[in-house]
């Protein structure tokens, strides 16, 4: 987050109007024309950069002023700070038709770097980038003028090969590979001298000392980015810049060389990093440039692994060690992909490294490239890496779910290797509750990633548990918050537990024995069977956190995941799994975390998926007869769970038929009928009290239609339905009820009642229309707008009503 002062500056910059901006640029123009490149000009350029970069839309600057910025950028008299600011402002203007930078005769490498940073995003990317690449190679292959440094060009070279790798030919690649070997391996081990002249009377004070390690000892091997000095020489800067672009270089150009037929590892039994370096150093001079670069890059990475084992004196150096470890392991992985002879030499180092850092949570991000190495090469080396994966999936998400960067990298790691994990690693799906902690804490930032990951986690054996995990995700977010706050609470501030008393807060409950088991189950690391009913008390306890922004954000991300869940499960669910999911759906509709908007949206999603599940397995209506009867026979479900209730009633009316399941007897149809009839009677009986909640027209029409469908299959029930339908006009027109419905709603209810009544006057037609055979339902009758069910019902009603050409006529 920005500080208050920074926020104030940004607001001021965004409010500046075009006229005021023109006056400000005129002031800067005057300073440029007077060749004043002092503090006032620097201050004005800084303000201008803030103005043009503070808004999402591009600020427009006058074309002549843009030309002036380019002139000042190339002016020899301009200070470095002015040039940097001019280049930064020009980059904010891109793409720009007024850009006319000419770099052909520029010799200053730092100025070239600034100019290229402006030109690369502009115009014809391929043509311009290739030209820049050739100019960079030309500058790097020869001797630079006195006082010029190649290190300013290496970041641009990295950008060039990212945009257009083909901009360099084979000879140039080999030449630069040789240069990179020199930069990486043969930098000075003596510190540089400060740029200031120092004291004339004390020349010994300016004598450079040796480079040291991060622990303060004198370096005894070659220079790396982890070598420490007060001042650095030019070749040391090149060493650091070369390492920063090494990964990209190897990915673009490192795979051209091939390992020889006798390239078996000669140091497999030697665990010493230093001895492995010495064994290969003499023979590597005879290798082709790309292979020699691989060899020296590998030595460099091994040296970094050795340096990372030292205890850093400064916190910044400790963080640099971790960053260098990530990069070194990644580069070793790339090298091993390009030449398998390095695999055995890498394994011994990485096993030692993993054993050293696995217990230190601050090194958690380093575990990801190590695990990636084992994913890529454990089969080649015939090494069992199960322990590496188990530690990664069990420990890291459970303890570092609150680290946004780690969460993103971890999920990306899973997505990158999802095929390997689903086919070869049981711990991957077993760790689903642990992985969901990342989502619970970092929603909605990770929602897109989990949309990709969820299908890989789902299977016939995990679907029901993941269904419960998704519904309990806001509750998990609240529990993680409690866990984190509990761990951060000092022991001195923790109140003494009284087991007989009821905990006053969630934080206290986390330490109570009667709640500890519930928290442990909700925060479990691996999949485990459990009864969701047992978490009811915990959901109520954590209800005080329901308004927490993090919990609310998590709840808002679940509907789209639940929708995806059902879409994926529908692809492989059999009858048994479908029954389990429908049963879980009915049970969990009453057991959701107490966020009203969340509950309503969950009911809507679950209800909309019920017809899909029924369509896949129609027999579930008969197989789950008892729970469906209980749910549809509960009056409170009409008001509190209308989204699910209407779909349950529709499923009963649609699939309670011998046509869909031969086990569906007349007795069962009568049971369903009696329950739905009682529900319709309950919500349509006229009461004197106006406070009785009225059901929506949708509930009424669905109930009437379902009862009519059931009656068409058991014709003894037709008189009872007809009697009910005949009373609907009296119900809708009563003063108590009519005030609660609009004219359109009342008309819709009466129209449906009339149509159903007329259908039941012809039982054979009713059965054909309301329970069509497979031949009819699969034909064009339900696709053709001229032969649809509503049209059939309206036509029948029209005929029975005595319209022109009717039978009665």
Short mmCIF file of N, CA and C in Angstrom, two decimals, residues 594-696:
data_model
loop_
_atom_site.label_atom_id
_atom_site.label_comp_id
_atom_site.label_asym_id
_atom_site.label_seq_id
_atom_site.Cartn_x
_atom_site.Cartn_y
_atom_site.Cartn_z
N UNK A 594 -22.86 -18.85 7.98
CA UNK A 594 -23.93 -17.85 8.10
C UNK A 594 -23.55 -16.52 7.45
N UNK A 595 -23.57 -16.53 6.13
CA UNK A 595 -23.47 -15.29 5.35
C UNK A 595 -24.69 -15.29 4.43
N UNK A 596 -25.68 -14.43 4.67
CA UNK A 596 -26.96 -14.52 3.93
C UNK A 596 -26.79 -14.55 2.41
N UNK A 597 -25.99 -13.65 1.88
CA UNK A 597 -25.81 -13.61 0.42
C UNK A 597 -25.17 -14.90 -0.08
N UNK A 598 -24.23 -15.42 0.70
CA UNK A 598 -23.55 -16.67 0.33
C UNK A 598 -24.53 -17.83 0.32
N UNK A 599 -25.36 -17.93 1.34
CA UNK A 599 -26.34 -19.03 1.41
C UNK A 599 -27.32 -18.96 0.24
N UNK A 600 -27.81 -17.78 -0.06
CA UNK A 600 -28.77 -17.65 -1.16
C UNK A 600 -28.14 -18.05 -2.49
N UNK A 601 -26.90 -17.66 -2.71
CA UNK A 601 -26.26 -17.98 -3.98
C UNK A 601 -25.93 -19.47 -4.05
N UNK A 602 -25.54 -20.05 -2.93
CA UNK A 602 -25.27 -21.49 -2.91
C UNK A 602 -26.54 -22.29 -3.22
N UNK A 603 -27.65 -21.87 -2.64
CA UNK A 603 -28.92 -22.56 -2.92
C UNK A 603 -29.28 -22.46 -4.40
N UNK A 604 -29.01 -21.31 -4.98
CA UNK A 604 -29.31 -21.13 -6.39
C UNK A 604 -28.47 -22.05 -7.26
N UNK A 605 -27.16 -22.12 -6.96
CA UNK A 605 -26.26 -22.97 -7.76
C UNK A 605 -26.60 -24.44 -7.56
N UNK A 606 -26.79 -24.85 -6.31
CA UNK A 606 -27.09 -26.26 -6.05
C UNK A 606 -28.41 -26.66 -6.68
N UNK A 607 -29.41 -25.77 -6.59
CA UNK A 607 -30.70 -26.08 -7.20
C UNK A 607 -30.61 -26.22 -8.71
N UNK A 608 -29.83 -25.34 -9.34
CA UNK A 608 -29.72 -25.40 -10.80
C UNK A 608 -29.00 -26.65 -11.28
N UNK A 609 -28.20 -27.26 -10.42
CA UNK A 609 -27.46 -28.47 -10.81
C UNK A 609 -28.27 -29.74 -10.59
N UNK A 610 -29.30 -29.67 -9.78
CA UNK A 610 -30.10 -30.86 -9.49
C UNK A 610 -30.75 -31.46 -10.75
N UNK A 611 -31.34 -30.67 -11.64
CA UNK A 611 -31.91 -31.26 -12.87
C UNK A 611 -30.86 -31.97 -13.72
N UNK A 612 -29.63 -31.43 -13.74
CA UNK A 612 -28.56 -32.05 -14.53
C UNK A 612 -28.23 -33.43 -13.97
N UNK A 613 -28.13 -33.51 -12.64
CA UNK A 613 -27.83 -34.79 -12.00
C UNK A 613 -28.97 -35.79 -12.22
N UNK A 614 -30.19 -35.30 -12.12
CA UNK A 614 -31.34 -36.18 -12.34
C UNK A 614 -31.41 -36.67 -13.78
N UNK A 615 -31.07 -35.81 -14.71
CA UNK A 615 -31.10 -36.19 -16.11
C UNK A 615 -30.07 -37.29 -16.39
N UNK A 616 -28.94 -37.21 -15.70
CA UNK A 616 -27.91 -38.24 -15.90
C UNK A 616 -28.30 -39.56 -15.25
N UNK A 617 -28.98 -39.47 -14.13
CA UNK A 617 -29.34 -40.69 -13.39
C UNK A 617 -30.77 -40.56 -12.87
N UNK A 618 -31.79 -40.74 -13.73
CA UNK A 618 -33.19 -40.53 -13.32
C UNK A 618 -33.63 -41.42 -12.17
N UNK A 619 -32.98 -42.57 -12.03
CA UNK A 619 -33.41 -43.52 -10.99
C UNK A 619 -33.19 -42.97 -9.59
N UNK A 620 -32.43 -41.88 -9.45
CA UNK A 620 -32.15 -41.38 -8.09
C UNK A 620 -33.42 -40.92 -7.39
N UNK A 621 -34.45 -40.52 -8.15
CA UNK A 621 -35.70 -40.09 -7.51
C UNK A 621 -36.33 -41.24 -6.73
N UNK A 622 -36.23 -42.45 -7.28
CA UNK A 622 -36.76 -43.62 -6.58
C UNK A 622 -35.80 -44.06 -5.49
N UNK A 623 -34.51 -44.06 -5.79
CA UNK A 623 -33.50 -44.54 -4.84
C UNK A 623 -33.37 -43.61 -3.63
N UNK A 624 -33.64 -42.32 -3.82
CA UNK A 624 -33.57 -41.35 -2.71
C UNK A 624 -34.97 -40.87 -2.33
N UNK A 625 -35.91 -41.78 -2.43
CA UNK A 625 -37.31 -41.42 -2.17
C UNK A 625 -37.50 -40.79 -0.79
N UNK A 626 -36.93 -41.39 0.23
CA UNK A 626 -37.15 -40.91 1.60
C UNK A 626 -36.59 -39.51 1.82
N UNK A 627 -35.29 -39.24 1.50
CA UNK A 627 -34.79 -37.88 1.72
C UNK A 627 -35.48 -36.83 0.85
N UNK A 628 -35.90 -37.21 -0.36
CA UNK A 628 -36.61 -36.26 -1.21
C UNK A 628 -37.98 -35.93 -0.64
N UNK A 629 -38.65 -36.95 -0.08
CA UNK A 629 -39.95 -36.71 0.55
C UNK A 629 -39.80 -35.81 1.78
N UNK A 630 -38.76 -36.07 2.56
CA UNK A 630 -38.54 -35.25 3.76
C UNK A 630 -38.27 -33.79 3.38
N UNK A 631 -37.44 -33.60 2.36
CA UNK A 631 -37.09 -32.23 1.97
C UNK A 631 -38.30 -31.50 1.38
N UNK A 632 -39.01 -32.16 0.46
CA UNK A 632 -40.15 -31.50 -0.18
C UNK A 632 -41.35 -31.37 0.75
N UNK A 633 -41.36 -32.11 1.86
CA UNK A 633 -42.47 -32.05 2.81
C UNK A 633 -42.22 -31.09 3.96
N UNK A 634 -41.14 -30.32 3.89
CA UNK A 634 -40.83 -29.34 4.95
C UNK A 634 -41.22 -27.96 4.48
N UNK A 635 -42.19 -27.36 5.15
CA UNK A 635 -42.74 -26.08 4.72
C UNK A 635 -41.68 -24.98 4.73
N UNK A 636 -40.81 -24.98 5.73
CA UNK A 636 -39.82 -23.90 5.84
C UNK A 636 -38.86 -23.89 4.65
N UNK A 637 -38.71 -25.02 3.98
CA UNK A 637 -37.82 -25.04 2.81
C UNK A 637 -38.32 -24.18 1.67
N UNK A 638 -39.63 -23.94 1.63
CA UNK A 638 -40.20 -23.14 0.55
C UNK A 638 -39.67 -21.72 0.61
N UNK A 639 -39.61 -21.16 1.81
CA UNK A 639 -39.16 -19.79 1.96
C UNK A 639 -37.64 -19.69 2.03
N UNK A 640 -37.00 -20.59 2.77
CA UNK A 640 -35.56 -20.45 3.02
C UNK A 640 -34.70 -21.05 1.92
N UNK A 641 -35.25 -22.02 1.15
CA UNK A 641 -34.45 -22.70 0.14
C UNK A 641 -35.25 -22.85 -1.16
N UNK A 642 -35.87 -21.77 -1.58
CA UNK A 642 -36.73 -21.86 -2.76
C UNK A 642 -35.95 -22.34 -3.99
N UNK A 643 -34.68 -21.89 -4.12
CA UNK A 643 -33.89 -22.28 -5.27
C UNK A 643 -33.70 -23.77 -5.39
N UNK A 644 -33.63 -24.46 -4.24
CA UNK A 644 -33.49 -25.92 -4.27
C UNK A 644 -34.86 -26.59 -4.27
N UNK A 645 -35.78 -26.05 -3.49
CA UNK A 645 -37.09 -26.68 -3.33
C UNK A 645 -37.79 -26.83 -4.69
N UNK A 646 -37.82 -25.80 -5.49
CA UNK A 646 -38.53 -25.87 -6.78
C UNK A 646 -37.92 -26.93 -7.69
N UNK A 647 -36.59 -27.09 -7.65
CA UNK A 647 -35.96 -28.09 -8.50
C UNK A 647 -36.19 -29.51 -7.98
N UNK A 648 -36.29 -29.67 -6.66
CA UNK A 648 -36.62 -30.98 -6.10
C UNK A 648 -38.04 -31.38 -6.53
N UNK A 649 -38.97 -30.44 -6.42
CA UNK A 649 -40.36 -30.71 -6.83
C UNK A 649 -40.41 -31.04 -8.31
N UNK A 650 -39.66 -30.27 -9.12
CA UNK A 650 -39.64 -30.54 -10.56
C UNK A 650 -39.09 -31.94 -10.84
N UNK A 651 -38.03 -32.33 -10.13
CA UNK A 651 -37.43 -33.65 -10.35
C UNK A 651 -38.41 -34.76 -10.00
N UNK A 652 -39.17 -34.58 -8.92
CA UNK A 652 -40.16 -35.59 -8.54
C UNK A 652 -41.22 -35.71 -9.63
N UNK A 653 -41.72 -34.58 -10.07
CA UNK A 653 -42.75 -34.61 -11.11
C UNK A 653 -42.23 -35.17 -12.43
N UNK A 654 -40.97 -34.92 -12.73
CA UNK A 654 -40.43 -35.33 -14.02
C UNK A 654 -40.02 -36.80 -14.04
N UNK A 655 -39.43 -37.29 -12.94
CA UNK A 655 -38.78 -38.61 -12.98
C UNK A 655 -39.42 -39.67 -12.09
N UNK A 656 -40.45 -39.33 -11.32
CA UNK A 656 -41.18 -40.35 -10.56
C UNK A 656 -42.13 -41.07 -11.51
N UNK A 657 -41.58 -41.93 -12.31
CA UNK A 657 -42.34 -42.59 -13.38
C UNK A 657 -41.72 -43.95 -13.67
N UNK A 658 -42.58 -44.92 -13.98
CA UNK A 658 -42.09 -46.25 -14.34
C UNK A 658 -41.30 -46.21 -15.64
N UNK A 659 -41.51 -45.18 -16.40
CA UNK A 659 -40.78 -45.02 -17.66
C UNK A 659 -39.28 -44.81 -17.41
N UNK A 660 -38.95 -44.13 -16.30
CA UNK A 660 -37.54 -43.86 -15.97
C UNK A 660 -36.96 -44.93 -15.04
N UNK A 661 -37.78 -45.58 -14.26
CA UNK A 661 -37.30 -46.63 -13.36
C UNK A 661 -38.47 -47.59 -13.10
N UNK A 662 -38.26 -48.85 -13.47
CA UNK A 662 -39.33 -49.84 -13.32
C UNK A 662 -39.67 -50.10 -11.85
N UNK A 663 -38.80 -49.68 -10.94
CA UNK A 663 -39.07 -49.86 -9.51
C UNK A 663 -40.06 -48.82 -8.98
N UNK A 664 -40.39 -47.85 -9.82
CA UNK A 664 -41.31 -46.79 -9.38
C UNK A 664 -42.74 -47.33 -9.43
N UNK A 665 -43.29 -47.67 -8.29
CA UNK A 665 -44.63 -48.25 -8.22
C UNK A 665 -45.68 -47.16 -8.06
N UNK A 666 -46.94 -47.56 -8.22
CA UNK A 666 -48.05 -46.63 -8.01
C UNK A 666 -48.06 -46.15 -6.56
N UNK A 667 -47.68 -47.03 -5.66
CA UNK A 667 -47.64 -46.66 -4.24
C UNK A 667 -46.66 -45.51 -4.00
N UNK A 668 -45.47 -45.58 -4.65
CA UNK A 668 -44.49 -44.51 -4.48
C UNK A 668 -45.00 -43.21 -5.10
N UNK A 669 -45.62 -43.32 -6.25
CA UNK A 669 -46.18 -42.12 -6.89
C UNK A 669 -47.21 -41.48 -5.97
N UNK A 670 -48.02 -42.31 -5.33
CA UNK A 670 -49.03 -41.78 -4.40
C UNK A 670 -48.39 -41.10 -3.20
N UNK A 671 -47.26 -41.65 -2.71
CA UNK A 671 -46.56 -41.02 -1.58
C UNK A 671 -46.06 -39.63 -1.97
N UNK A 672 -45.40 -39.56 -3.13
CA UNK A 672 -44.93 -38.26 -3.59
C UNK A 672 -46.11 -37.28 -3.75
N UNK A 673 -47.20 -37.82 -4.32
CA UNK A 673 -48.37 -36.97 -4.56
C UNK A 673 -48.92 -36.41 -3.25
N UNK A 674 -49.06 -37.25 -2.25
CA UNK A 674 -49.65 -36.81 -0.99
C UNK A 674 -48.80 -35.74 -0.31
N UNK A 675 -47.47 -35.88 -0.39
CA UNK A 675 -46.59 -34.89 0.24
C UNK A 675 -46.69 -33.55 -0.50
N UNK A 676 -46.64 -33.58 -1.84
CA UNK A 676 -46.72 -32.34 -2.61
C UNK A 676 -48.10 -31.71 -2.50
N UNK A 677 -49.14 -32.56 -2.42
CA UNK A 677 -50.50 -32.04 -2.26
C UNK A 677 -50.62 -31.31 -0.93
N UNK A 678 -50.04 -31.91 0.11
CA UNK A 678 -50.09 -31.27 1.43
C UNK A 678 -49.35 -29.92 1.41
N UNK A 679 -48.24 -29.86 0.68
CA UNK A 679 -47.48 -28.61 0.59
C UNK A 679 -48.29 -27.55 -0.16
N UNK A 680 -48.92 -27.93 -1.26
CA UNK A 680 -49.71 -26.96 -2.02
C UNK A 680 -50.91 -26.49 -1.19
N UNK A 681 -51.52 -27.42 -0.45
CA UNK A 681 -52.64 -27.04 0.42
C UNK A 681 -52.16 -26.05 1.50
N UNK A 682 -50.96 -26.32 2.04
CA UNK A 682 -50.43 -25.48 3.12
C UNK A 682 -50.21 -24.04 2.67
N UNK A 683 -49.75 -23.87 1.44
CA UNK A 683 -49.41 -22.51 1.01
C UNK A 683 -50.56 -21.82 0.28
N UNK A 684 -51.66 -22.57 0.02
CA UNK A 684 -52.79 -21.92 -0.66
C UNK A 684 -54.02 -21.78 0.21
N UNK A 685 -53.99 -22.34 1.42
CA UNK A 685 -55.18 -22.19 2.25
C UNK A 685 -55.28 -20.74 2.73
N UNK A 686 -56.49 -20.22 2.75
CA UNK A 686 -56.72 -18.83 3.09
C UNK A 686 -56.72 -18.67 4.60
N UNK A 687 -55.85 -17.78 5.10
CA UNK A 687 -55.76 -17.52 6.54
C UNK A 687 -56.15 -16.06 6.80
N UNK A 688 -56.70 -15.82 7.95
CA UNK A 688 -57.05 -14.42 8.27
C UNK A 688 -55.81 -13.56 8.48
N UNK A 689 -54.72 -14.17 8.90
CA UNK A 689 -53.52 -13.38 9.20
C UNK A 689 -52.83 -12.98 7.90
N UNK A 690 -52.54 -11.67 7.77
CA UNK A 690 -51.86 -11.18 6.57
C UNK A 690 -50.35 -11.33 6.67
N UNK A 691 -49.87 -11.77 7.84
CA UNK A 691 -48.43 -11.88 8.03
C UNK A 691 -47.88 -13.20 7.51
N UNK A 692 -48.77 -14.09 7.08
CA UNK A 692 -48.31 -15.38 6.56
C UNK A 692 -47.50 -15.13 5.28
N UNK A 693 -46.26 -15.63 5.20
CA UNK A 693 -45.45 -15.38 4.00
C UNK A 693 -46.05 -16.04 2.76
N UNK A 694 -46.08 -15.30 1.68
CA UNK A 694 -46.65 -15.82 0.44
C UNK A 694 -45.55 -16.44 -0.42
N UNK A 695 -45.92 -17.52 -1.05
CA UNK A 695 -44.96 -18.21 -1.92
C UNK A 695 -44.96 -17.55 -3.29
N UNK A 696 -43.83 -17.67 -3.96
CA UNK A 696 -43.70 -17.05 -5.27
C UNK A 696 -44.54 -17.80 -6.29
#
